mmCIF file with all atom_site columns, N, CA and C in Angstrom:
data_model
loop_
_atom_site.group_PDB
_atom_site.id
_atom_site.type_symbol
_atom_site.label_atom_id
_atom_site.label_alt_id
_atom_site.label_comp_id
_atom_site.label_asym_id
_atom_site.label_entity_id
_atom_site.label_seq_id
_atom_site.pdbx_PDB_ins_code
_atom_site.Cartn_x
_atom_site.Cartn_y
_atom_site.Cartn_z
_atom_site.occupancy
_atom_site.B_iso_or_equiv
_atom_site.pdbx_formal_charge
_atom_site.auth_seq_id
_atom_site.auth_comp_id
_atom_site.auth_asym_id
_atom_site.auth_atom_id
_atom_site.pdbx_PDB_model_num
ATOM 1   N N  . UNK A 1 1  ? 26.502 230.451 6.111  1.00 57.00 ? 952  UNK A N  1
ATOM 2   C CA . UNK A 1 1  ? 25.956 229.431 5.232  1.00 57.00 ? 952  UNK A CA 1
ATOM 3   C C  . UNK A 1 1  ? 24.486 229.725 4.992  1.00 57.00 ? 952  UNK A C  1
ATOM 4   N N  . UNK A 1 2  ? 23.759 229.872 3.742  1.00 59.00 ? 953  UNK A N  1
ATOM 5   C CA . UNK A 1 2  ? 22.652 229.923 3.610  1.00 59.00 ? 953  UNK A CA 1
ATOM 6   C C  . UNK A 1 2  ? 22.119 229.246 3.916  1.00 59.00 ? 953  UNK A C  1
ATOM 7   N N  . UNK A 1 3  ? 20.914 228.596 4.291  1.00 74.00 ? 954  UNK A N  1
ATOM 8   C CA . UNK A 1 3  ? 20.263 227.444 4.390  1.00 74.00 ? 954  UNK A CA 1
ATOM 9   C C  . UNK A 1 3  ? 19.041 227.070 3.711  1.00 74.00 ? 954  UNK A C  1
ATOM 10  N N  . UNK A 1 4  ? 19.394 227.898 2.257  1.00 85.00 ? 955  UNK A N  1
ATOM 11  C CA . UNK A 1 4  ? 17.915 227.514 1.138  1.00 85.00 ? 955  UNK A CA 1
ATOM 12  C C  . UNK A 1 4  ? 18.137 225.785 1.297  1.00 85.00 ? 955  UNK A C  1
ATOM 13  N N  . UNK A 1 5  ? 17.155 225.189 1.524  1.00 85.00 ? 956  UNK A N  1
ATOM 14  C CA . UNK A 1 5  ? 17.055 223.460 1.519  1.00 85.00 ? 956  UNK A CA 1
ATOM 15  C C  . UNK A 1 5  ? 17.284 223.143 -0.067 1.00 85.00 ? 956  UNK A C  1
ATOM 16  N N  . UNK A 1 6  ? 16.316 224.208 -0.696 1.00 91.00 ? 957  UNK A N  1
ATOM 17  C CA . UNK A 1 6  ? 16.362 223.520 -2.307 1.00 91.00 ? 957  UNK A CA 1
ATOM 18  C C  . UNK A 1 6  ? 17.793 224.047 -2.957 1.00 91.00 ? 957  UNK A C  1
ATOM 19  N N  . UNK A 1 7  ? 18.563 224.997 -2.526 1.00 91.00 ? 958  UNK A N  1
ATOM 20  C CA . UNK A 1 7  ? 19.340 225.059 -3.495 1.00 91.00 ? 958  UNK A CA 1
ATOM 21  C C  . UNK A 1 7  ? 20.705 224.261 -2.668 1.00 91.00 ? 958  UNK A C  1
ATOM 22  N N  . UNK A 1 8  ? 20.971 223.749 -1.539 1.00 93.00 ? 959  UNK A N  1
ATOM 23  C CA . UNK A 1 8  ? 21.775 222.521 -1.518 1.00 93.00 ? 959  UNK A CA 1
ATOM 24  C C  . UNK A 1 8  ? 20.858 221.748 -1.369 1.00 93.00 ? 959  UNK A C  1
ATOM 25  N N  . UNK A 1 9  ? 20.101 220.872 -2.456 1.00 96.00 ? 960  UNK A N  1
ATOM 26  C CA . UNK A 1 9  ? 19.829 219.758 -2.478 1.00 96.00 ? 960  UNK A CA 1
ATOM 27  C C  . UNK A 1 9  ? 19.363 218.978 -0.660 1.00 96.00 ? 960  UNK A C  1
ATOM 28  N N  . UNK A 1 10 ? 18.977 219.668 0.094  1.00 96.00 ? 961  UNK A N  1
ATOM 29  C CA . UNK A 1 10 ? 18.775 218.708 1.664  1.00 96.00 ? 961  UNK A CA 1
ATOM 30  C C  . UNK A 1 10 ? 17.347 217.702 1.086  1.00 96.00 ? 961  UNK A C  1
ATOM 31  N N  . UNK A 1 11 ? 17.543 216.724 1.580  1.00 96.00 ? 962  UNK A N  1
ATOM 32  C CA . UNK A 1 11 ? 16.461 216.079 1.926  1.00 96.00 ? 962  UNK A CA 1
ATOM 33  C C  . UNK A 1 11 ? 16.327 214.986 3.028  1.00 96.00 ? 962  UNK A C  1
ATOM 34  N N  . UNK A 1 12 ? 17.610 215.312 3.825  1.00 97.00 ? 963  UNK A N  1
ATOM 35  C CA . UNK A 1 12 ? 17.733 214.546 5.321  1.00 97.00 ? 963  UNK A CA 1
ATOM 36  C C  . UNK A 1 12 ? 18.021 215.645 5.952  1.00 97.00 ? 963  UNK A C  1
ATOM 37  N N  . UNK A 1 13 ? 17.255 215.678 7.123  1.00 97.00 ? 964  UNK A N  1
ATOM 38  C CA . UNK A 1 13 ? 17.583 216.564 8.274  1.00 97.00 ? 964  UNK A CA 1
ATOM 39  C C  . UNK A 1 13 ? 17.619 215.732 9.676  1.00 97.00 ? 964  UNK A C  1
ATOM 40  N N  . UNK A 1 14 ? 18.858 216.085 10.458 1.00 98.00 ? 965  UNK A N  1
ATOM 41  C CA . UNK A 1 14 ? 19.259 215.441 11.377 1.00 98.00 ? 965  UNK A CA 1
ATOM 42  C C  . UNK A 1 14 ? 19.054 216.570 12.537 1.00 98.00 ? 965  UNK A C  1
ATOM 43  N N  . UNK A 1 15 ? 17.483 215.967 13.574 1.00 98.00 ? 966  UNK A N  1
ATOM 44  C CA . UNK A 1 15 ? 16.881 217.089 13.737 1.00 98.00 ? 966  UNK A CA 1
ATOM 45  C C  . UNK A 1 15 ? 17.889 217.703 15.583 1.00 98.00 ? 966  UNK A C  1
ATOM 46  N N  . UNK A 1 16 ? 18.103 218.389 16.435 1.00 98.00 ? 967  UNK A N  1
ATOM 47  C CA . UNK A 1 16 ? 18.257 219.089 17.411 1.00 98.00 ? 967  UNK A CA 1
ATOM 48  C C  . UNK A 1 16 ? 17.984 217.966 18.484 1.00 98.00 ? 967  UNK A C  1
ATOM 49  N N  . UNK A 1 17 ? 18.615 217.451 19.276 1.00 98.00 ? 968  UNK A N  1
ATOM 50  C CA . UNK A 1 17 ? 18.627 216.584 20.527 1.00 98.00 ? 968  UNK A CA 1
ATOM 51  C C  . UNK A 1 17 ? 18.299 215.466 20.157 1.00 98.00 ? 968  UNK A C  1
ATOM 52  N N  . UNK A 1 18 ? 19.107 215.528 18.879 1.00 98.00 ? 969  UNK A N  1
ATOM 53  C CA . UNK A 1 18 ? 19.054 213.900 18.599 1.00 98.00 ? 969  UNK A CA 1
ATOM 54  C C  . UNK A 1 18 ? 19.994 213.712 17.950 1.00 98.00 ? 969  UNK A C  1
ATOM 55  N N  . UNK A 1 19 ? 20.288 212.030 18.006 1.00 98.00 ? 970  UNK A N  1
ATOM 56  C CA . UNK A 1 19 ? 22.224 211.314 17.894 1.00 98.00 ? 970  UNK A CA 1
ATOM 57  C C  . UNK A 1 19 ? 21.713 209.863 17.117 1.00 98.00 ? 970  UNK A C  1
ATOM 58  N N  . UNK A 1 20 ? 22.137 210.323 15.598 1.00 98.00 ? 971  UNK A N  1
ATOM 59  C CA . UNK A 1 20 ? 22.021 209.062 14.668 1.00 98.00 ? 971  UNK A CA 1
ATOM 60  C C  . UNK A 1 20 ? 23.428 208.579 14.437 1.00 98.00 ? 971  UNK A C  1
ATOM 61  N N  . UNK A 1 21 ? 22.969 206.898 14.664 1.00 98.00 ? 972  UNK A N  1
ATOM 62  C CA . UNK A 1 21 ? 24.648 206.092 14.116 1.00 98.00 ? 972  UNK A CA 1
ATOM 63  C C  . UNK A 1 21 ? 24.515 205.483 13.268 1.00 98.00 ? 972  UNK A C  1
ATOM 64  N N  . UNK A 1 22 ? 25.805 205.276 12.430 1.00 98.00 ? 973  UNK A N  1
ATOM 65  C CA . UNK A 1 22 ? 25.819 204.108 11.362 1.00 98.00 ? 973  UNK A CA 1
ATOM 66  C C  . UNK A 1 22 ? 26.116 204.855 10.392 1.00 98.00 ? 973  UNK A C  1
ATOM 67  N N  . UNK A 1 23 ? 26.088 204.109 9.031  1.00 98.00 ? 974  UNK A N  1
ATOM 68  C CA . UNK A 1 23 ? 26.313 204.243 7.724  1.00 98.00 ? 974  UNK A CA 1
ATOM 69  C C  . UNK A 1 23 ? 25.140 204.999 7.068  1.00 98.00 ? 974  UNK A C  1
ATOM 70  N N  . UNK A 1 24 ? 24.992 206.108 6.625  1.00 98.00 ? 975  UNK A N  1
ATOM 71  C CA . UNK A 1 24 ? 23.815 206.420 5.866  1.00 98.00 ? 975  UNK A CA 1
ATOM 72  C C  . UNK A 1 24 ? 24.289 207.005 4.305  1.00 98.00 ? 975  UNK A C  1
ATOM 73  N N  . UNK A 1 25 ? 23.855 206.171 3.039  1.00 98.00 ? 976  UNK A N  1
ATOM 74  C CA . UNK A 1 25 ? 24.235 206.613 1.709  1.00 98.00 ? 976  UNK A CA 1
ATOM 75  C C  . UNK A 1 25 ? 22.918 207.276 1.465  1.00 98.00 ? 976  UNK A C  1
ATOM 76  N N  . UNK A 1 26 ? 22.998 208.781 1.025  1.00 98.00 ? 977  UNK A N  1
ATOM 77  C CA . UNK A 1 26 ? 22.116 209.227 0.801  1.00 98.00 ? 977  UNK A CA 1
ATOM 78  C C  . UNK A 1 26 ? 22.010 209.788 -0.563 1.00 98.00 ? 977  UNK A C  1
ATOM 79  N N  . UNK A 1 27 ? 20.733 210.259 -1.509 1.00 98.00 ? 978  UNK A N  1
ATOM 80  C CA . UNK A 1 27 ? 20.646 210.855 -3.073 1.00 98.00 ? 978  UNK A CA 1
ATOM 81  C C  . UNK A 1 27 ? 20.785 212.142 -2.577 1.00 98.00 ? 978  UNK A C  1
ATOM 82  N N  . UNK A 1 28 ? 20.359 212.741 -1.642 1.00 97.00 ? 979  UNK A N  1
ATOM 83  C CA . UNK A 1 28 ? 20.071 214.041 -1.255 1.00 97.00 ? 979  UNK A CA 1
ATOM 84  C C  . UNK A 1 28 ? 21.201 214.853 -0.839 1.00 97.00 ? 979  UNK A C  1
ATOM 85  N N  . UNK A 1 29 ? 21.122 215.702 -0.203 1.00 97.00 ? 980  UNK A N  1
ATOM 86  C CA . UNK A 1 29 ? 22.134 216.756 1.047  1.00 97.00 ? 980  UNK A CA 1
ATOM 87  C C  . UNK A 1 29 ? 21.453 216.407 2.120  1.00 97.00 ? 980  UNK A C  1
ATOM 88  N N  . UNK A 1 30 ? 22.341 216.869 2.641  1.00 98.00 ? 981  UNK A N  1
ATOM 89  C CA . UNK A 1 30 ? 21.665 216.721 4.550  1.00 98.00 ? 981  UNK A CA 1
ATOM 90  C C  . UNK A 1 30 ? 22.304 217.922 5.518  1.00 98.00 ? 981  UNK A C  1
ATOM 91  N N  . UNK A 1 31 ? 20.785 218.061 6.243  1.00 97.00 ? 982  UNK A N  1
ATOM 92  C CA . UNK A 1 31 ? 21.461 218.841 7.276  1.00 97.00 ? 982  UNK A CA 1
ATOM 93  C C  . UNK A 1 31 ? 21.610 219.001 8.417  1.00 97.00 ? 982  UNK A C  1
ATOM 94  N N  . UNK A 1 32 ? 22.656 218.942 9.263  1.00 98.00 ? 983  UNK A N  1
ATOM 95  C CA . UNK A 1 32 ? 22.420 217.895 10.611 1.00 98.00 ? 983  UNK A CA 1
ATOM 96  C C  . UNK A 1 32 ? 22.457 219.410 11.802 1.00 98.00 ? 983  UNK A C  1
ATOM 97  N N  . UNK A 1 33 ? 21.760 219.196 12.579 1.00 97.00 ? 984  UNK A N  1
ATOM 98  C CA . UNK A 1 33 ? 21.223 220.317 13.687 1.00 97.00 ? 984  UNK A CA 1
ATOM 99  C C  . UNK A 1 33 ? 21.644 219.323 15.485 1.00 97.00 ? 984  UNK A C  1
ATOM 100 N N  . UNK A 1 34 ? 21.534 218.242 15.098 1.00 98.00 ? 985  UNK A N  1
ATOM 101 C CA . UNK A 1 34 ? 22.103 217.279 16.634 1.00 98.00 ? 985  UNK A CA 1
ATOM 102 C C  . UNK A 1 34 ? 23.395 216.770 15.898 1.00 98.00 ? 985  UNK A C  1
ATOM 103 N N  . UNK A 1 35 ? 23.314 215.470 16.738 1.00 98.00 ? 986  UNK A N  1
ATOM 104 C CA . UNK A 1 35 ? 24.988 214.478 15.885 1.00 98.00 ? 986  UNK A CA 1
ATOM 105 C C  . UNK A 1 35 ? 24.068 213.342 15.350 1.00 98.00 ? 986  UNK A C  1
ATOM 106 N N  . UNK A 1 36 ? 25.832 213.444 14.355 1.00 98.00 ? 987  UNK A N  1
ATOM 107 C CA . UNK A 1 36 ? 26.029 211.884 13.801 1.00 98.00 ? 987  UNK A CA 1
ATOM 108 C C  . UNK A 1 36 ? 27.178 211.693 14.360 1.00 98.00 ? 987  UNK A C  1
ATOM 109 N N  . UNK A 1 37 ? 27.275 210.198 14.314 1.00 98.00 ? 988  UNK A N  1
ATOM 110 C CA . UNK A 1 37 ? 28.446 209.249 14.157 1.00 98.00 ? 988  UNK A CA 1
ATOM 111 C C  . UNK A 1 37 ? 28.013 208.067 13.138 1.00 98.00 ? 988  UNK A C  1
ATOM 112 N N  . UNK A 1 38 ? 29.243 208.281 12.378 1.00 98.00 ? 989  UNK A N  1
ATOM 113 C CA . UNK A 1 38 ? 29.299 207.374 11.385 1.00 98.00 ? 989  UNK A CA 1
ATOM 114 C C  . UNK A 1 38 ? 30.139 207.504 10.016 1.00 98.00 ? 989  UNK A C  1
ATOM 115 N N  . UNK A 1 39 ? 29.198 207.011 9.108  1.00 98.00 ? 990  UNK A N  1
ATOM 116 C CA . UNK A 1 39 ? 29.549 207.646 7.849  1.00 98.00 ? 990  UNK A CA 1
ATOM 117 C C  . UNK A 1 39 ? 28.337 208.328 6.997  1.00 98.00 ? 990  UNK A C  1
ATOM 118 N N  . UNK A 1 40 ? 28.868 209.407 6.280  1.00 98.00 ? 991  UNK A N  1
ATOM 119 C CA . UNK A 1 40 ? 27.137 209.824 5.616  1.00 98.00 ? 991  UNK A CA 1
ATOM 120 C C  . UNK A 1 40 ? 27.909 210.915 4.509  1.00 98.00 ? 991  UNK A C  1
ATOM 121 N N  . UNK A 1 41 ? 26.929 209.616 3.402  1.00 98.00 ? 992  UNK A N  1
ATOM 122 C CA . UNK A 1 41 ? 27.736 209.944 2.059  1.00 98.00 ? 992  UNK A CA 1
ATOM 123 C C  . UNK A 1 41 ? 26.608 210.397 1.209  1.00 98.00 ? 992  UNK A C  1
ATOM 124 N N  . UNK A 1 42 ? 26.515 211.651 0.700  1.00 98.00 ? 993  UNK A N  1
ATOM 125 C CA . UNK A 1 42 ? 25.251 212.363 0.058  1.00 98.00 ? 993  UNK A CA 1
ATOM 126 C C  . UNK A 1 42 ? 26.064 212.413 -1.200 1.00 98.00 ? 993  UNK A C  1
ATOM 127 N N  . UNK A 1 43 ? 24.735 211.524 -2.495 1.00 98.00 ? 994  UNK A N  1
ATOM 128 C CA . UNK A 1 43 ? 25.361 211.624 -3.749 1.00 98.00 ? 994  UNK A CA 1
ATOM 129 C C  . UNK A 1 43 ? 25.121 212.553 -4.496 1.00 98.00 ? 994  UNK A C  1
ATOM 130 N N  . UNK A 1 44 ? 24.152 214.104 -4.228 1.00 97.00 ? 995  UNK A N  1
ATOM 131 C CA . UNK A 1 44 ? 23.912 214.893 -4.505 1.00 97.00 ? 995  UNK A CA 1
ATOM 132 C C  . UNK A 1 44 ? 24.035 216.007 -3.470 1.00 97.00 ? 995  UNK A C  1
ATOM 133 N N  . UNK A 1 45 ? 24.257 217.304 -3.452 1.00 96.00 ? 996  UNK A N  1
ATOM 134 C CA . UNK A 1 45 ? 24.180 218.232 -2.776 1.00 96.00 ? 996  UNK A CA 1
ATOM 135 C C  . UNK A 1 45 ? 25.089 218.292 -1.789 1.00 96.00 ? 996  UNK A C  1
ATOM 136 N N  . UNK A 1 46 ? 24.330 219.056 -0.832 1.00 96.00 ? 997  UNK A N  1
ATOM 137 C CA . UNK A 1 46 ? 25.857 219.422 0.125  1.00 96.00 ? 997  UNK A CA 1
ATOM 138 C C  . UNK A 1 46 ? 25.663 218.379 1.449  1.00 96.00 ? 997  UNK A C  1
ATOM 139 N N  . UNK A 1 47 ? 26.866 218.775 2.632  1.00 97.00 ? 998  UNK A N  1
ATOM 140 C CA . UNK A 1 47 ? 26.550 218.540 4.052  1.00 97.00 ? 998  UNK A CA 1
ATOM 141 C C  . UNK A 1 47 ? 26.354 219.575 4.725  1.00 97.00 ? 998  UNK A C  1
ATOM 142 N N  . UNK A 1 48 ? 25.904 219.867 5.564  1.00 96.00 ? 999  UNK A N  1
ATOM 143 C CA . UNK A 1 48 ? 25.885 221.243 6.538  1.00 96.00 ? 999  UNK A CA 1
ATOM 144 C C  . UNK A 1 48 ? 25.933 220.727 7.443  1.00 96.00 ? 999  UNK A C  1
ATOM 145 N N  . UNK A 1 49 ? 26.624 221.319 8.474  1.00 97.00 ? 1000 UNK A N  1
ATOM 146 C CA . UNK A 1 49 ? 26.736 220.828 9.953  1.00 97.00 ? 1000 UNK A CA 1
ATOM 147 C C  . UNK A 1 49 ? 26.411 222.281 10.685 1.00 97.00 ? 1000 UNK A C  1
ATOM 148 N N  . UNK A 1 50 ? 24.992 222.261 11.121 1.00 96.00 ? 1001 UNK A N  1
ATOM 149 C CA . UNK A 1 50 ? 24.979 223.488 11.863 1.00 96.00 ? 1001 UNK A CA 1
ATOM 150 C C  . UNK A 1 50 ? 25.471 224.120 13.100 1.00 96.00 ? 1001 UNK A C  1
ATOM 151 N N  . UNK A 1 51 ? 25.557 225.179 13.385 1.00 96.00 ? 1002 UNK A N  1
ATOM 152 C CA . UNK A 1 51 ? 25.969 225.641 14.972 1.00 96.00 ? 1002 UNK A CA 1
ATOM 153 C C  . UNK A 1 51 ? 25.294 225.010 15.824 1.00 96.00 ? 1002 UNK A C  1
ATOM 154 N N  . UNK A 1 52 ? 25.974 224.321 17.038 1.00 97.00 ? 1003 UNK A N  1
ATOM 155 C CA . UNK A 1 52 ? 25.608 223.594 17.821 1.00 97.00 ? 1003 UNK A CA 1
ATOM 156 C C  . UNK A 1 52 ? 25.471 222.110 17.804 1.00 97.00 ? 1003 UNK A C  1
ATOM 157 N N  . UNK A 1 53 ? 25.726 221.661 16.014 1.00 98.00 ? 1004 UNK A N  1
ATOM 158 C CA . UNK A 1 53 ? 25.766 220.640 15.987 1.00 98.00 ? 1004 UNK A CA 1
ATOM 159 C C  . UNK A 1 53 ? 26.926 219.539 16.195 1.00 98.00 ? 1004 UNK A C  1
ATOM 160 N N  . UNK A 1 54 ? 27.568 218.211 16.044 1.00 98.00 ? 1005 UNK A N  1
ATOM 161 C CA . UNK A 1 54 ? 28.301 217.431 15.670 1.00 98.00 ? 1005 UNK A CA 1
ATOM 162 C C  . UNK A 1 54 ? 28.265 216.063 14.885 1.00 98.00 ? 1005 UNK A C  1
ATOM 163 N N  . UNK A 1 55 ? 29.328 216.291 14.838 1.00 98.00 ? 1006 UNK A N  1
ATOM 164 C CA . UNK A 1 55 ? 29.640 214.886 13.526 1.00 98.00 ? 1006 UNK A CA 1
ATOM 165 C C  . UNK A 1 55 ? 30.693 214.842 13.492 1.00 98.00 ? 1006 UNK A C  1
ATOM 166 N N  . UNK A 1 56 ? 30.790 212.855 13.760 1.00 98.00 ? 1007 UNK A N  1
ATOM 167 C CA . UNK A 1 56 ? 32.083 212.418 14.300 1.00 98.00 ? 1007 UNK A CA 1
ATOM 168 C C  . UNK A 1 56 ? 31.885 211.269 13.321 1.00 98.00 ? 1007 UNK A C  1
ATOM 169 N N  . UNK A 1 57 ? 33.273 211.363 12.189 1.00 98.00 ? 1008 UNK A N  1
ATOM 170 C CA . UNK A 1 57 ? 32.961 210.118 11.735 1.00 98.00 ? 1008 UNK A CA 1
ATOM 171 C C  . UNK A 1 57 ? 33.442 210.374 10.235 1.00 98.00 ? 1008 UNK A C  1
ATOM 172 N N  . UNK A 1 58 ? 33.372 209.676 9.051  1.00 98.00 ? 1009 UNK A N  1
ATOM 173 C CA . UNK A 1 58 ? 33.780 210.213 7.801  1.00 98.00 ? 1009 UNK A CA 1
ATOM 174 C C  . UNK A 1 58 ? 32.379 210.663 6.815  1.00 98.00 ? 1009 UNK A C  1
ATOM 175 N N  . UNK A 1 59 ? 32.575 211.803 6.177  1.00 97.00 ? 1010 UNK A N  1
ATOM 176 C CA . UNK A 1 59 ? 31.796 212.144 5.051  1.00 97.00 ? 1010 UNK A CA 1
ATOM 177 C C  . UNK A 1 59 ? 31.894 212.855 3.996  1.00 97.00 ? 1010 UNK A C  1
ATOM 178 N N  . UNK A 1 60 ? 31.136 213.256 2.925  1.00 98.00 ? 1011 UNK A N  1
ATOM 179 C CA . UNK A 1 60 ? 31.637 212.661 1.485  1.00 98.00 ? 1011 UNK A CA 1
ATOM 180 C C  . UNK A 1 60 ? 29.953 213.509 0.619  1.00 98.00 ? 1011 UNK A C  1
ATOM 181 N N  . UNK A 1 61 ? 30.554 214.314 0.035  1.00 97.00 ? 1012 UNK A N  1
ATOM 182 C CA . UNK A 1 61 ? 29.264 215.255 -0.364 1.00 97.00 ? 1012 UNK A CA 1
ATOM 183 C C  . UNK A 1 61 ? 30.031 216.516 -1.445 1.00 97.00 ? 1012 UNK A C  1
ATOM 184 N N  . UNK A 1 62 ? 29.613 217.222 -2.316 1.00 94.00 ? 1013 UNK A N  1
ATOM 185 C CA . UNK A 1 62 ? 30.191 217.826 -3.402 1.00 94.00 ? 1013 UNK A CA 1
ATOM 186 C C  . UNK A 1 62 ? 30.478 219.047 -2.517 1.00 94.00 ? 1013 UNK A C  1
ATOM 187 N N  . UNK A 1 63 ? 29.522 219.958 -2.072 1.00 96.00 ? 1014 UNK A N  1
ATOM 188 C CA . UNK A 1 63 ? 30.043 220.708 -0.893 1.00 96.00 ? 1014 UNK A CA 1
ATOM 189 C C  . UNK A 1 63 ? 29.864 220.142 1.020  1.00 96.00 ? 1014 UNK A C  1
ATOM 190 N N  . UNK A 1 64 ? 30.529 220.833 1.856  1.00 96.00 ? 1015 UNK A N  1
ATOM 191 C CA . UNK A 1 64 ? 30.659 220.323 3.003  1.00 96.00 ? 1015 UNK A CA 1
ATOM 192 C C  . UNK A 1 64 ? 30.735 221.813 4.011  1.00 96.00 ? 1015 UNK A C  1
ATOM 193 N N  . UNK A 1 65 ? 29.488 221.950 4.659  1.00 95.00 ? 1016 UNK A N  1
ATOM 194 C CA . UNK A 1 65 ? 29.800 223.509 5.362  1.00 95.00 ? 1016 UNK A CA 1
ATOM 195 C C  . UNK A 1 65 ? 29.575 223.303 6.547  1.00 95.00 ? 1016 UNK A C  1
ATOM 196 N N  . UNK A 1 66 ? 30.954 223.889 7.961  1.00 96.00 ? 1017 UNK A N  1
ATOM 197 C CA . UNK A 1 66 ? 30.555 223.351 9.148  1.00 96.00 ? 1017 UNK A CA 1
ATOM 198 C C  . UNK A 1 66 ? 30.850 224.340 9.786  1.00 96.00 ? 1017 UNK A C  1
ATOM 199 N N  . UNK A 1 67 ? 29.625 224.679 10.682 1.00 95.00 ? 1018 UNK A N  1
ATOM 200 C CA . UNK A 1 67 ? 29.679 225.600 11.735 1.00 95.00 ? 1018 UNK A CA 1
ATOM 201 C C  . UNK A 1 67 ? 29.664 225.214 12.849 1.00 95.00 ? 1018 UNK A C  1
ATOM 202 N N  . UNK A 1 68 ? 29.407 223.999 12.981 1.00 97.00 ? 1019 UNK A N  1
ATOM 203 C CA . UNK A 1 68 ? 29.253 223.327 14.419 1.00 97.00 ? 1019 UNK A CA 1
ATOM 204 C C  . UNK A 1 68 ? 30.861 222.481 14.646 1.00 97.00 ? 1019 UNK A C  1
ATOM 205 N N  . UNK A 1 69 ? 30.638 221.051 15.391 1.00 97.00 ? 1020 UNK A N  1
ATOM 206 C CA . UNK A 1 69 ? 31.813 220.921 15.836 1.00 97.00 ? 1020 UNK A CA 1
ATOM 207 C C  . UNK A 1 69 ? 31.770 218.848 14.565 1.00 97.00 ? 1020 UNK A C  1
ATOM 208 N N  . UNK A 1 70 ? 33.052 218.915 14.065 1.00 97.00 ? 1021 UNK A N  1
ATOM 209 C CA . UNK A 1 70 ? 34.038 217.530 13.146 1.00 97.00 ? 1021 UNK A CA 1
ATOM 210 C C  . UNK A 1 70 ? 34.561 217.060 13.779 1.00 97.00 ? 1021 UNK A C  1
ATOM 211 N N  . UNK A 1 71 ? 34.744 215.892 14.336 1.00 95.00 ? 1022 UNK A N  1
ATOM 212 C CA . UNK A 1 71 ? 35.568 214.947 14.494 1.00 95.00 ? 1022 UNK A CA 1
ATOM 213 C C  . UNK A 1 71 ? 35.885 213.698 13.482 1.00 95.00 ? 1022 UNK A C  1
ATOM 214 N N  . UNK A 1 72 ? 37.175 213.680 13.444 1.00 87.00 ? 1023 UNK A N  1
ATOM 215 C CA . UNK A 1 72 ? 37.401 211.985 12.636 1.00 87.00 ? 1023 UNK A CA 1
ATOM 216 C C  . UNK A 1 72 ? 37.564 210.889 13.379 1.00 87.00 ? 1023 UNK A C  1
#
Protein backbone atom coordinates (compact mmCIF):
# COMPACT_ATOMS: atom_id res chain seq x y z
CA UNK A 1 0.00 0.00 0.00
CA UNK A 2 1.44 3.34 -0.77
CA UNK A 3 1.04 5.72 1.81
CA UNK A 4 1.04 9.16 -0.25
CA UNK A 5 -1.49 10.96 2.52
CA UNK A 6 -2.56 13.31 -0.39
CA UNK A 7 -3.35 10.92 -2.91
CA UNK A 8 -5.79 8.78 -0.52
CA UNK A 9 -7.29 11.70 0.73
CA UNK A 10 -5.97 10.95 4.86
CA UNK A 11 -6.72 13.56 7.09
CA UNK A 12 -7.24 11.40 10.33
CA UNK A 13 -4.48 9.51 11.60
CA UNK A 14 -5.00 7.02 14.28
CA UNK A 15 -1.61 7.36 15.82
CA UNK A 16 0.64 3.88 17.29
CA UNK A 17 -0.28 2.89 21.08
CA UNK A 18 -3.31 4.28 20.93
CA UNK A 19 -7.19 2.80 21.05
CA UNK A 20 -10.06 5.19 19.78
CA UNK A 21 -13.89 4.20 20.36
CA UNK A 22 -17.08 5.15 18.99
CA UNK A 23 -18.62 6.40 15.91
CA UNK A 24 -16.39 8.66 13.82
CA UNK A 25 -18.05 10.20 10.31
CA UNK A 26 -15.31 11.56 8.64
CA UNK A 27 -14.79 14.08 5.01
CA UNK A 28 -11.35 12.71 4.82
CA UNK A 29 -9.42 9.08 4.64
CA UNK A 30 -7.87 7.83 7.56
CA UNK A 31 -5.08 6.06 8.60
CA UNK A 32 -5.02 4.00 11.55
CA UNK A 33 -1.36 2.79 12.93
CA UNK A 34 -3.01 1.63 16.76
CA UNK A 35 -6.93 0.47 17.02
CA UNK A 36 -10.26 1.40 16.56
CA UNK A 37 -13.38 0.06 17.72
CA UNK A 38 -16.32 1.24 16.36
CA UNK A 39 -17.60 2.61 13.33
CA UNK A 40 -15.55 4.97 10.93
CA UNK A 41 -17.13 6.10 7.89
CA UNK A 42 -14.77 8.34 5.55
CA UNK A 43 -16.86 10.26 2.91
CA UNK A 44 -13.90 10.79 0.84
CA UNK A 45 -10.80 8.72 0.29
CA UNK A 46 -9.62 5.60 1.53
CA UNK A 47 -9.14 3.46 4.98
CA UNK A 48 -5.77 2.00 5.61
CA UNK A 49 -5.21 -0.17 8.35
CA UNK A 50 -1.53 -0.45 8.82
CA UNK A 51 0.82 -3.39 9.85
CA UNK A 52 0.52 -3.79 13.34
CA UNK A 53 -2.54 -2.14 13.49
CA UNK A 54 -6.42 -3.08 14.41
CA UNK A 55 -9.89 -2.39 13.80
CA UNK A 56 -12.74 -4.00 15.20
CA UNK A 57 -15.94 -2.81 14.23
CA UNK A 58 -17.80 -1.67 10.85
CA UNK A 59 -16.36 0.66 8.07
CA UNK A 60 -17.25 2.30 4.98
CA UNK A 61 -14.75 4.32 2.64
CA UNK A 62 -14.41 4.17 -1.43
CA UNK A 63 -11.15 2.22 -1.00
CA UNK A 64 -10.27 0.00 2.16
CA UNK A 65 -6.47 -1.39 2.47
CA UNK A 66 -5.52 -3.74 5.39
CA UNK A 67 -2.35 -4.93 6.40
CA UNK A 68 -2.85 -5.13 9.91
CA UNK A 69 -5.46 -7.15 11.75
CA UNK A 70 -10.24 -6.67 10.97
CA UNK A 71 -12.49 -7.76 13.11
CA UNK A 72 -16.42 -7.48 12.83
Amino acid sequence: VSLDLKEHQIGFIVPANSLLRGEFLLSTGALILGSVCGRLVCSQGSIIVHRGATFEGEMEADQVFVDGEVRN
